[in-house]
């Protein structure tokens, strides 16, 4: 499982220019079953995504396709985590 932090860069003012394309990119990640949660980092620092069912290399390629990343609106950091305990609603995230 991965936690992706998308922190605004010095080009933050360009966010509105790429918002629709970023939203379409996010939806693609959900449609492919990779992204399971996405939202903003408060206060207005960027965004975060939870991802699973993908290798780190494939995730890196996917993140690099994000219009925000490609246009230096955000800088991406990928954190890999191995969940050990989960609420029953999230048991699907545990490796078997």
Tab-separated table of C-alpha atoms in Angstrom:
chain	number	residue	atom	x	y	z
A	1	UNK	CA	0.000	0.000	0.000
A	2	UNK	CA	1.188	3.514	-0.731
A	3	UNK	CA	0.584	6.991	0.591
A	4	UNK	CA	1.274	9.649	-2.011
A	5	UNK	CA	1.816	13.221	-0.867
A	6	UNK	CA	1.378	15.859	-3.562
A	7	UNK	CA	2.795	19.026	-2.041
A	8	UNK	CA	2.424	22.346	-3.822
A	9	UNK	CA	5.564	23.700	-5.466
A	10	UNK	CA	6.454	27.262	-6.273
A	11	UNK	CA	4.099	26.954	-9.279
A	12	UNK	CA	1.019	26.622	-7.052
A	13	UNK	CA	-0.587	29.583	-8.818
A	14	UNK	CA	-1.014	27.359	-11.909
A	15	UNK	CA	-3.305	24.898	-10.111
A	16	UNK	CA	-6.463	26.144	-11.827
A	17	UNK	CA	-4.903	25.629	-15.267
A	18	UNK	CA	-4.529	21.887	-14.664
A	19	UNK	CA	-7.370	21.101	-12.206
A	20	UNK	CA	-9.671	19.407	-14.745
A	21	UNK	CA	-6.862	17.278	-16.183
A	22	UNK	CA	-5.719	16.360	-12.656
A	23	UNK	CA	-9.287	15.346	-11.762
A	24	UNK	CA	-9.501	13.185	-14.889
A	25	UNK	CA	-6.156	11.580	-13.974
A	26	UNK	CA	-7.408	10.864	-10.437
A	27	UNK	CA	-10.599	9.297	-11.796
A	28	UNK	CA	-8.520	7.037	-14.027
A	29	UNK	CA	-6.632	5.809	-10.944
A	30	UNK	CA	-9.927	5.029	-9.210
A	31	UNK	CA	-11.368	3.364	-12.318
A	32	UNK	CA	-8.275	1.140	-12.556
A	33	UNK	CA	-8.717	0.052	-8.909
A	34	UNK	CA	-5.413	1.582	-7.808
A	35	UNK	CA	-6.549	4.655	-5.870
A	36	UNK	CA	-8.789	4.069	-2.854
A	37	UNK	CA	-8.850	7.530	-1.279
A	38	UNK	CA	-7.838	11.039	-2.332
A	39	UNK	CA	-8.156	14.411	-0.698
A	40	UNK	CA	-6.565	17.713	0.206
A	41	UNK	CA	-3.764	18.274	2.706
A	42	UNK	CA	-4.883	21.101	4.955
A	43	UNK	CA	-4.279	23.961	5.194
A	44	UNK	CA	-3.980	24.214	1.391
A	45	UNK	CA	-0.657	22.377	1.186
A	46	UNK	CA	-1.560	19.992	-1.632
A	47	UNK	CA	-3.179	16.595	-1.738
A	48	UNK	CA	-2.817	12.984	-0.712
A	49	UNK	CA	-3.751	9.655	-2.246
A	50	UNK	CA	-3.930	6.110	-0.881
A	51	UNK	CA	-3.078	3.478	-3.470
A	52	UNK	CA	-2.847	-0.308	-3.570
A	53	UNK	CA	-2.735	-3.227	-6.014
A	54	UNK	CA	0.214	-1.742	-7.923
A	55	UNK	CA	3.997	-2.060	-7.873
A	56	UNK	CA	6.125	0.891	-6.814
A	57	UNK	CA	7.588	1.205	-10.326
A	58	UNK	CA	4.148	1.228	-11.953
A	59	UNK	CA	2.886	3.714	-9.361
A	60	UNK	CA	5.846	6.000	-10.013
A	61	UNK	CA	5.029	5.952	-13.741
A	62	UNK	CA	1.362	6.686	-12.976
A	63	UNK	CA	2.228	9.570	-10.622
A	64	UNK	CA	4.546	11.038	-13.248
A	65	UNK	CA	1.558	11.185	-15.642
A	66	UNK	CA	-0.364	13.479	-13.257
A	67	UNK	CA	-0.736	16.883	-14.970
A	68	UNK	CA	0.079	18.568	-11.645
A	69	UNK	CA	3.374	16.640	-11.448
A	70	UNK	CA	4.195	17.067	-15.152
A	71	UNK	CA	3.685	20.839	-14.877
A	72	UNK	CA	5.477	21.255	-11.535
A	73	UNK	CA	2.340	22.359	-9.675
A	74	UNK	CA	3.115	19.721	-7.046
A	75	UNK	CA	6.058	17.610	-5.996
A	76	UNK	CA	5.160	13.979	-5.330
A	77	UNK	CA	6.460	11.862	-2.469
A	78	UNK	CA	5.603	8.164	-2.397
A	79	UNK	CA	5.592	6.400	0.960
A	80	UNK	CA	5.253	2.619	0.986
A	81	UNK	CA	3.581	1.068	3.995
A	82	UNK	CA	2.790	-2.500	4.961
A	83	UNK	CA	-0.472	-2.495	6.936
A	84	UNK	CA	-0.413	-4.947	9.840
A	85	UNK	CA	-3.725	-4.167	11.564
A	86	UNK	CA	-6.970	-2.866	10.115
A	87	UNK	CA	-10.566	-2.203	11.012
A	88	UNK	CA	-12.852	-4.880	9.558
A	89	UNK	CA	-13.924	-2.460	6.817
A	90	UNK	CA	-10.310	-2.195	5.637
A	91	UNK	CA	-9.175	-5.819	5.971
A	92	UNK	CA	-8.879	-6.000	2.188
A	93	UNK	CA	-5.705	-3.884	2.523
A	94	UNK	CA	-3.895	-6.525	4.564
A	95	UNK	CA	-1.628	-8.919	2.728
A	96	UNK	CA	-2.639	-12.526	2.986
